[in-house]
mmCIF file of C-alpha atoms in Angstrom:
data_model
loop_
_atom_site.group_PDB
_atom_site.id
_atom_site.type_symbol
_atom_site.label_atom_id
_atom_site.label_comp_id
_atom_site.label_asym_id
_atom_site.label_seq_id
_atom_site.Cartn_x
_atom_site.Cartn_y
_atom_site.Cartn_z
ATOM 1 C CA UNK A 28 7.169 -14.225 -12.158
ATOM 2 C CA UNK A 29 5.065 -17.371 -11.952
ATOM 3 C CA UNK A 30 2.456 -17.115 -9.200
ATOM 4 C CA UNK A 31 1.858 -19.882 -6.690
ATOM 5 C CA UNK A 32 -0.629 -19.481 -3.862
ATOM 6 C CA UNK A 33 0.236 -21.182 -0.608
ATOM 7 C CA UNK A 34 -2.332 -21.627 2.136
ATOM 8 C CA UNK A 35 -0.975 -23.286 5.259
ATOM 9 C CA UNK A 36 -3.533 -24.851 7.538
ATOM 10 C CA UNK A 37 -3.445 -23.253 10.957
ATOM 11 C CA UNK A 38 -2.288 -19.941 9.514
ATOM 12 C CA UNK A 39 -4.264 -16.896 8.385
ATOM 13 C CA UNK A 40 -7.047 -17.493 5.861
ATOM 14 C CA UNK A 41 -8.130 -13.950 5.034
ATOM 15 C CA UNK A 42 -8.498 -10.351 6.126
ATOM 16 C CA UNK A 43 -11.997 -10.212 7.655
ATOM 17 C CA UNK A 44 -12.404 -6.515 8.486
ATOM 18 C CA UNK A 45 -10.642 -3.176 8.703
ATOM 19 C CA UNK A 46 -11.393 -0.828 11.614
ATOM 20 C CA UNK A 47 -11.424 2.809 10.543
ATOM 21 C CA UNK A 48 -11.394 5.609 13.171
ATOM 22 C CA UNK A 49 -13.984 8.337 12.522
ATOM 23 C CA UNK A 50 -15.155 11.522 14.212
ATOM 24 C CA UNK A 51 -18.825 11.643 13.191
ATOM 25 C CA UNK A 52 -20.160 8.121 12.773
ATOM 26 C CA UNK A 53 -23.445 8.868 11.008
ATOM 27 C CA UNK A 54 -22.026 11.464 8.617
ATOM 28 C CA UNK A 55 -19.062 9.271 7.665
ATOM 29 C CA UNK A 56 -21.209 6.138 7.227
ATOM 30 C CA UNK A 57 -23.549 8.097 4.945
ATOM 31 C CA UNK A 58 -20.539 9.301 2.929
ATOM 32 C CA UNK A 59 -19.374 5.736 2.215
ATOM 33 C CA UNK A 60 -22.840 4.570 1.204
ATOM 34 C CA UNK A 61 -23.733 7.619 -0.893
ATOM 35 C CA UNK A 62 -20.442 8.316 -2.629
ATOM 36 C CA UNK A 63 -18.684 4.933 -2.778
ATOM 37 C CA UNK A 64 -21.774 2.729 -2.997
ATOM 38 C CA UNK A 65 -20.993 0.551 0.025
ATOM 39 C CA UNK A 66 -23.888 -1.107 1.854
ATOM 40 C CA UNK A 67 -24.536 -0.456 5.542
ATOM 41 C CA UNK A 68 -24.736 -3.893 7.186
ATOM 42 C CA UNK A 69 -25.397 -2.789 10.772
ATOM 43 C CA UNK A 70 -24.857 0.176 13.040
ATOM 44 C CA UNK A 71 -25.003 1.090 16.713
ATOM 45 C CA UNK A 72 -24.046 4.193 18.638
ATOM 46 C CA UNK A 73 -20.325 3.445 18.515
ATOM 47 C CA UNK A 74 -19.657 1.660 15.227
ATOM 48 C CA UNK A 75 -20.998 0.982 11.750
ATOM 49 C CA UNK A 76 -20.121 -1.919 9.454
ATOM 50 C CA UNK A 77 -20.159 -1.478 5.681
ATOM 51 C CA UNK A 78 -19.301 -3.732 2.762
ATOM 52 C CA UNK A 79 -19.360 -4.082 -0.985
ATOM 53 C CA UNK A 80 -22.152 -6.444 -2.051
ATOM 54 C CA UNK A 81 -21.921 -8.635 -5.143
ATOM 55 C CA UNK A 82 -24.952 -10.632 -6.286
ATOM 56 C CA UNK A 83 -26.354 -10.500 -2.767
ATOM 57 C CA UNK A 84 -23.123 -11.699 -1.128
ATOM 58 C CA UNK A 85 -20.858 -9.685 1.176
ATOM 59 C CA UNK A 86 -17.383 -9.149 -0.266
ATOM 60 C CA UNK A 87 -14.816 -9.348 2.541
ATOM 61 C CA UNK A 88 -13.112 -7.575 4.144
ATOM 62 C CA UNK A 89 -15.793 -5.304 5.528
ATOM 63 C CA UNK A 90 -15.147 -1.770 6.744
ATOM 64 C CA UNK A 91 -15.960 -1.025 10.393
ATOM 65 C CA UNK A 92 -16.205 2.659 11.244
ATOM 66 C CA UNK A 93 -15.526 3.263 14.941
ATOM 67 C CA UNK A 94 -16.226 6.549 16.673
ATOM 68 C CA UNK A 95 -13.221 8.048 18.458
ATOM 69 C CA UNK A 96 -12.094 11.474 19.567
ATOM 70 C CA UNK A 97 -8.441 10.375 19.545
ATOM 71 C CA UNK A 98 -7.624 12.082 16.249
ATOM 72 C CA UNK A 99 -5.980 8.903 14.945
ATOM 73 C CA UNK A 100 -6.444 8.346 11.204
ATOM 74 C CA UNK A 101 -5.270 5.679 8.794
ATOM 75 C CA UNK A 102 -2.938 7.957 6.860
ATOM 76 C CA UNK A 103 0.781 8.615 6.994
ATOM 77 C CA UNK A 104 3.315 10.846 5.302
ATOM 78 C CA UNK A 105 6.019 9.694 2.930
ATOM 79 C CA UNK A 106 8.480 12.180 1.432
ATOM 80 C CA UNK A 107 6.341 14.986 2.805
ATOM 81 C CA UNK A 108 3.185 13.767 1.063
ATOM 82 C CA UNK A 109 0.101 12.232 2.712
ATOM 83 C CA UNK A 110 -0.572 8.634 1.729
ATOM 84 C CA UNK A 111 -3.625 6.488 2.240
ATOM 85 C CA UNK A 112 -3.441 3.135 4.015
ATOM 86 C CA UNK A 113 -6.805 1.682 2.919
ATOM 87 C CA UNK A 114 -7.235 0.644 -0.715
ATOM 88 C CA UNK A 115 -10.447 -0.120 -2.586
ATOM 89 C CA UNK A 116 -11.191 -1.358 -6.093
ATOM 90 C CA UNK A 117 -13.445 0.253 -8.730
ATOM 91 C CA UNK A 118 -13.177 -0.884 -12.350
ATOM 92 C CA UNK A 119 -14.966 2.299 -13.506
ATOM 93 C CA UNK A 120 -12.271 4.432 -11.930
ATOM 94 C CA UNK A 121 -12.745 7.545 -14.043
ATOM 95 C CA UNK A 122 -16.524 7.420 -13.671
ATOM 96 C CA UNK A 123 -16.312 7.151 -9.897
ATOM 97 C CA UNK A 124 -13.777 9.960 -9.662
ATOM 98 C CA UNK A 125 -15.968 12.210 -11.805
ATOM 99 C CA UNK A 126 -18.959 11.400 -9.597
ATOM 100 C CA UNK A 127 -17.026 12.227 -6.405
ATOM 101 C CA UNK A 128 -15.544 15.441 -7.784
ATOM 102 C CA UNK A 129 -18.997 16.548 -8.942
ATOM 103 C CA UNK A 130 -20.324 16.034 -5.417
ATOM 104 C CA UNK A 131 -17.582 18.213 -3.936
ATOM 105 C CA UNK A 132 -15.508 15.371 -2.473
ATOM 106 C CA UNK A 133 -11.776 16.086 -2.152
ATOM 107 C CA UNK A 134 -10.046 13.845 -4.722
ATOM 108 C CA UNK A 135 -6.601 13.735 -6.301
ATOM 109 C CA UNK A 136 -5.800 13.371 -9.962
ATOM 110 C CA UNK A 137 -4.921 9.812 -11.018
ATOM 111 C CA UNK A 138 -1.370 9.125 -9.775
ATOM 112 C CA UNK A 139 -1.218 12.680 -8.390
ATOM 113 C CA UNK A 140 2.031 13.177 -6.441
ATOM 114 C CA UNK A 141 2.701 9.462 -6.647
ATOM 115 C CA UNK A 142 5.481 7.582 -8.332
ATOM 116 C CA UNK A 143 4.568 5.283 -11.209
ATOM 117 C CA UNK A 144 4.526 1.876 -9.573
ATOM 118 C CA UNK A 145 3.087 -0.437 -12.185
ATOM 119 C CA UNK A 146 0.108 -1.240 -9.971
ATOM 120 C CA UNK A 147 -2.596 0.202 -12.213
ATOM 121 C CA UNK A 148 -4.505 3.466 -12.082
ATOM 122 C CA UNK A 149 -5.656 5.057 -8.855
ATOM 123 C CA UNK A 150 -6.743 8.245 -7.153
ATOM 124 C CA UNK A 151 -7.340 9.191 -3.531
ATOM 125 C CA UNK A 152 -10.420 10.572 -1.815
ATOM 126 C CA UNK A 153 -10.782 12.056 1.683
ATOM 127 C CA UNK A 154 -13.746 11.067 3.843
ATOM 128 C CA UNK A 155 -15.500 13.482 6.289
ATOM 129 C CA UNK A 156 -13.342 12.249 9.187
ATOM 130 C CA UNK A 157 -10.061 12.898 7.387
ATOM 131 C CA UNK A 158 -9.218 9.320 6.379
ATOM 132 C CA UNK A 159 -7.580 9.079 2.961
ATOM 133 C CA UNK A 160 -8.844 6.233 0.760
ATOM 134 C CA UNK A 161 -7.030 5.017 -2.340
ATOM 135 C CA UNK A 162 -9.311 3.760 -5.129
ATOM 136 C CA UNK A 163 -7.624 1.603 -7.749
ATOM 137 C CA UNK A 164 -8.277 -0.126 -11.080
ATOM 138 C CA UNK A 165 -6.070 -2.389 -13.139
ATOM 139 C CA UNK A 166 -4.517 -1.299 -16.416
ATOM 140 C CA UNK A 167 -6.532 -2.698 -19.310
ATOM 141 C CA UNK A 168 -9.486 -3.588 -17.096
ATOM 142 C CA UNK A 169 -12.881 -2.972 -18.791
ATOM 143 C CA UNK A 170 -14.926 -0.459 -16.767
ATOM 144 C CA UNK A 171 -18.204 -1.554 -15.206
ATOM 145 C CA UNK A 172 -21.473 0.188 -16.059
ATOM 146 C CA UNK A 173 -21.707 1.614 -12.545
ATOM 147 C CA UNK A 174 -19.668 4.144 -10.574
ATOM 148 C CA UNK A 175 -19.045 2.573 -7.177
ATOM 149 C CA UNK A 176 -16.480 0.632 -5.183
ATOM 150 C CA UNK A 177 -16.569 -3.101 -5.879
ATOM 151 C CA UNK A 178 -14.317 -4.293 -3.069
ATOM 152 C CA UNK A 179 -12.285 -3.211 -0.054
ATOM 153 C CA UNK A 180 -9.211 -5.250 -0.659
ATOM 154 C CA UNK A 181 -5.892 -3.889 0.420
ATOM 155 C CA UNK A 182 -3.781 -2.094 2.998
ATOM 156 C CA UNK A 183 -0.604 -0.060 2.821
ATOM 157 C CA UNK A 184 1.275 -0.472 6.106
ATOM 158 C CA UNK A 185 4.230 1.726 7.091
ATOM 159 C CA UNK A 186 6.948 -0.354 8.769
ATOM 160 C CA UNK A 187 10.338 0.411 10.242
ATOM 161 C CA UNK A 188 12.115 -2.643 8.790
ATOM 162 C CA UNK A 189 10.666 -4.080 5.574
ATOM 163 C CA UNK A 190 12.495 -7.415 5.627
ATOM 164 C CA UNK A 191 11.680 -8.033 9.308
ATOM 165 C CA UNK A 192 7.984 -7.295 8.735
ATOM 166 C CA UNK A 193 7.916 -9.443 5.596
ATOM 167 C CA UNK A 194 9.306 -12.371 7.581
ATOM 168 C CA UNK A 195 6.623 -11.882 10.235
ATOM 169 C CA UNK A 196 3.672 -11.778 7.847
ATOM 170 C CA UNK A 197 5.020 -14.592 5.657
ATOM 171 C CA UNK A 198 6.750 -16.948 8.097
ATOM 172 C CA UNK A 199 4.741 -16.338 11.269
ATOM 173 C CA UNK A 200 1.245 -15.746 9.849
ATOM 174 C CA UNK A 201 1.587 -17.680 6.596
ATOM 175 C CA UNK A 202 0.886 -14.857 4.122
ATOM 176 C CA UNK A 203 2.033 -15.329 0.541
ATOM 177 C CA UNK A 204 5.181 -13.339 -0.247
ATOM 178 C CA UNK A 205 4.626 -11.840 -3.699
ATOM 179 C CA UNK A 206 8.197 -10.811 -4.372
ATOM 180 C CA UNK A 207 11.540 -10.728 -2.641
ATOM 181 C CA UNK A 208 11.478 -7.727 -0.270
ATOM 182 C CA UNK A 209 14.019 -4.954 -0.503
ATOM 183 C CA UNK A 210 14.788 -2.132 1.918
ATOM 184 C CA UNK A 211 11.748 -0.105 0.826
ATOM 185 C CA UNK A 212 8.885 -2.454 -0.081
ATOM 186 C CA UNK A 213 7.465 -5.924 0.398
ATOM 187 C CA UNK A 214 4.080 -7.250 -0.785
ATOM 188 C CA UNK A 215 2.233 -10.068 0.954
ATOM 189 C CA UNK A 216 -1.280 -11.467 0.498
ATOM 190 C CA UNK A 217 -3.680 -13.995 1.987
ATOM 191 C CA UNK A 218 -5.417 -15.405 -1.089
ATOM 192 C CA UNK A 219 -6.075 -15.163 -4.839
ATOM 193 C CA UNK A 220 -8.322 -12.115 -4.544
ATOM 194 C CA UNK A 221 -8.513 -10.996 -8.176
ATOM 195 C CA UNK A 222 -8.938 -14.511 -9.545
ATOM 196 C CA UNK A 223 -11.750 -15.358 -7.099
ATOM 197 C CA UNK A 224 -13.466 -11.977 -7.032
ATOM 198 C CA UNK A 225 -13.248 -10.867 -10.680
ATOM 199 C CA UNK A 226 -12.137 -13.964 -12.588
ATOM 200 C CA UNK A 227 -8.948 -12.300 -13.830
ATOM 201 C CA UNK A 228 -6.306 -14.798 -14.886
ATOM 202 C CA UNK A 229 -3.484 -12.531 -15.984
ATOM 203 C CA UNK A 230 -3.459 -9.913 -13.208
ATOM 204 C CA UNK A 231 -0.817 -9.894 -10.482
ATOM 205 C CA UNK A 232 -2.406 -10.521 -7.098
ATOM 206 C CA UNK A 233 -1.669 -7.942 -4.404
ATOM 207 C CA UNK A 234 -2.176 -7.895 -0.663
ATOM 208 C CA UNK A 235 -0.511 -5.836 2.058
ATOM 209 C CA UNK A 236 2.055 -3.309 0.904
ATOM 210 C CA UNK A 237 4.752 -2.998 3.557
ATOM 211 C CA UNK A 238 6.489 0.342 3.005
ATOM 212 C CA UNK A 239 9.627 1.529 4.786
ATOM 213 C CA UNK A 240 8.777 4.485 7.007
ATOM 214 C CA UNK A 241 10.986 6.133 9.601
ATOM 215 C CA UNK A 242 8.205 7.544 11.788
ATOM 216 C CA UNK A 243 6.090 5.038 13.684
ATOM 217 C CA UNK A 244 2.451 5.036 12.564
ATOM 218 C CA UNK A 245 0.308 2.654 14.611
ATOM 219 C CA UNK A 246 -2.653 0.842 13.115
ATOM 220 C CA UNK A 247 -4.621 0.329 16.329
ATOM 221 C CA UNK A 248 -6.357 3.116 18.231
ATOM 222 C CA UNK A 249 -8.594 3.673 21.261
ATOM 223 C CA UNK A 250 -12.324 4.294 20.915
ATOM 224 C CA UNK A 251 -14.246 6.710 23.143
ATOM 225 C CA UNK A 252 -14.616 4.056 25.869
ATOM 226 C CA UNK A 253 -10.847 3.525 26.042
ATOM 227 C CA UNK A 254 -10.926 0.091 24.357
ATOM 228 C CA UNK A 255 -8.213 -0.759 21.859
ATOM 229 C CA UNK A 256 -9.574 -1.241 18.337
ATOM 230 C CA UNK A 257 -7.337 -3.310 16.104
ATOM 231 C CA UNK A 258 -7.430 -1.979 12.550
ATOM 232 C CA UNK A 259 -6.720 -5.473 11.195
ATOM 233 C CA UNK A 260 -9.067 -8.381 11.957
ATOM 234 C CA UNK A 261 -7.826 -11.654 10.459
ATOM 235 C CA UNK A 262 -9.569 -15.042 10.196
ATOM 236 C CA UNK A 263 -7.800 -18.364 10.710
ATOM 237 C CA UNK A 264 -9.105 -21.814 9.800
ATOM 238 C CA UNK A 265 -7.558 -23.360 12.931
ATOM 239 C CA UNK A 266 -7.174 -20.570 15.518
ATOM 240 C CA UNK A 267 -6.332 -22.988 18.345
ATOM 241 C CA UNK A 268 -3.267 -24.292 16.509
ATOM 242 C CA UNK A 269 -2.257 -20.815 15.450
ATOM 243 C CA UNK A 270 -2.709 -19.487 18.979
ATOM 244 C CA UNK A 271 -0.499 -22.236 20.403
ATOM 245 C CA UNK A 272 2.215 -21.514 17.859
ATOM 246 C CA UNK A 273 2.113 -17.730 18.217
ATOM 247 C CA UNK A 274 1.952 -17.852 22.018
ATOM 248 C CA UNK A 275 5.048 -20.068 22.107
ATOM 249 C CA UNK A 276 6.856 -17.463 19.984
ATOM 250 C CA UNK A 277 5.763 -14.601 22.262
ATOM 251 C CA UNK A 278 3.513 -12.867 19.729
ATOM 252 C CA UNK A 279 0.211 -13.114 21.651
ATOM 253 C CA UNK A 280 -0.620 -10.171 23.916
ATOM 254 C CA UNK A 281 -4.263 -10.910 24.832
ATOM 255 C CA UNK A 282 -6.824 -13.685 24.595
ATOM 256 C CA UNK A 283 -10.513 -12.770 24.576
ATOM 257 C CA UNK A 284 -13.679 -14.727 25.254
ATOM 258 C CA UNK A 285 -17.040 -13.337 24.240
ATOM 259 C CA UNK A 286 -19.514 -13.811 27.067
ATOM 260 C CA UNK A 287 -22.421 -13.371 24.656
ATOM 261 C CA UNK A 288 -21.092 -15.426 21.742
ATOM 262 C CA UNK A 289 -18.604 -17.910 23.158
ATOM 263 C CA UNK A 290 -16.278 -16.962 20.326
ATOM 264 C CA UNK A 291 -12.631 -16.979 21.264
ATOM 265 C CA UNK A 292 -10.101 -14.717 19.641
ATOM 266 C CA UNK A 293 -6.697 -13.325 20.445
ATOM 267 C CA UNK A 294 -4.536 -10.298 19.778
ATOM 268 C CA UNK A 295 -1.022 -10.418 18.408
ATOM 269 C CA UNK A 296 1.552 -7.711 17.770
ATOM 270 C CA UNK A 297 3.625 -7.286 14.624
ATOM 271 C CA UNK A 298 7.279 -6.148 14.738
ATOM 272 C CA UNK A 299 6.203 -2.472 14.865
ATOM 273 C CA UNK A 300 3.864 -3.013 17.824
ATOM 274 C CA UNK A 301 0.611 -2.941 15.854
ATOM 275 C CA UNK A 302 -2.136 -4.939 17.530
ATOM 276 C CA UNK A 303 -3.930 -7.381 15.238
ATOM 277 C CA UNK A 304 -6.972 -9.489 16.118
ATOM 278 C CA UNK A 305 -7.317 -13.104 14.974
ATOM 279 C CA UNK A 306 -10.728 -14.823 14.975
ATOM 280 C CA UNK A 307 -11.966 -18.230 13.847
ATOM 281 C CA UNK A 308 -13.682 -19.019 10.572
ATOM 282 C CA UNK A 309 -17.431 -19.390 10.474
ATOM 283 C CA UNK A 310 -20.177 -16.823 10.637
ATOM 284 C CA UNK A 311 -18.500 -13.397 10.785
ATOM 285 C CA UNK A 312 -19.253 -11.571 14.041
ATOM 286 C CA UNK A 313 -21.468 -8.500 14.121
ATOM 287 C CA UNK A 314 -20.190 -5.238 15.552
ATOM 288 C CA UNK A 315 -22.255 -5.950 18.680
ATOM 289 C CA UNK A 316 -20.674 -9.376 19.225
ATOM 290 C CA UNK A 317 -17.181 -8.052 18.539
ATOM 291 C CA UNK A 318 -17.698 -5.421 21.211
ATOM 292 C CA UNK A 319 -18.935 -8.095 23.611
ATOM 293 C CA UNK A 320 -15.719 -10.053 23.159
ATOM 294 C CA UNK A 321 -13.934 -7.557 25.369
ATOM 295 C CA UNK A 322 -16.073 -8.559 28.359
ATOM 296 C CA UNK A 323 -13.515 -11.156 29.426
ATOM 297 C CA UNK A 324 -9.848 -10.511 28.679
ATOM 298 C CA UNK A 325 -6.972 -12.738 29.684
ATOM 299 C CA UNK A 326 -3.587 -11.072 29.560
#
């Protein structure tokens, strides 16, 4: 189908960060830097932020590892098989898989226990905290001369009603609907990722995969201080307008003001009750400033 990208002012601009629950912060952060080639941006006793770096620039979204003893992980089961929720891109897919397997990392075979979906080649790896990460490359894509992840770019979200969730992400938040949803799958995205990041002109852009799933699998979780960590952090170009619209529709559950930064953000809930944070554009917040934003909460 012909692709048209729509970006509505006042709606969501991009996925800024993904919160990932981990058991051992230092061990897991070292795993992502050593095995996947991500760069550690900053770290404190409770969280670590990592990203792919390209020509000295951070490629968003970043990955924020947050220490928790809750046991929550970003995985779910479909047809009795574990599936990853976080997707990353590596053009040298076979080289990276060989590197991981040689280091003793648990990896699947390409497309192992997965249906052929036309989305390119991929395999899955398991980090030290039990999170399952899908690493993907496009069919026909020339491999790079390195074996590392080049971007954190996608999420697979289990939902109870695909069409209802597709309407929320497309109509309420302004995501691009890639194809007409059916009972099992919808795909939405926030921008022309492949075209901007890799210069590909003939590759279908992907975003969030909304998969039908009977058992509720929440994205948010509590850290060891009892604070809710939203796995999705979205940026908006006009958060005030978006806040007004979403609040009038009953989607806003909390508004936050950072005492240290002055940055205002708010939480919304999707149709399955997942908490999502929305922040303004501008300089991305550090993990310290994001933690400070919980100092003042208006409910």
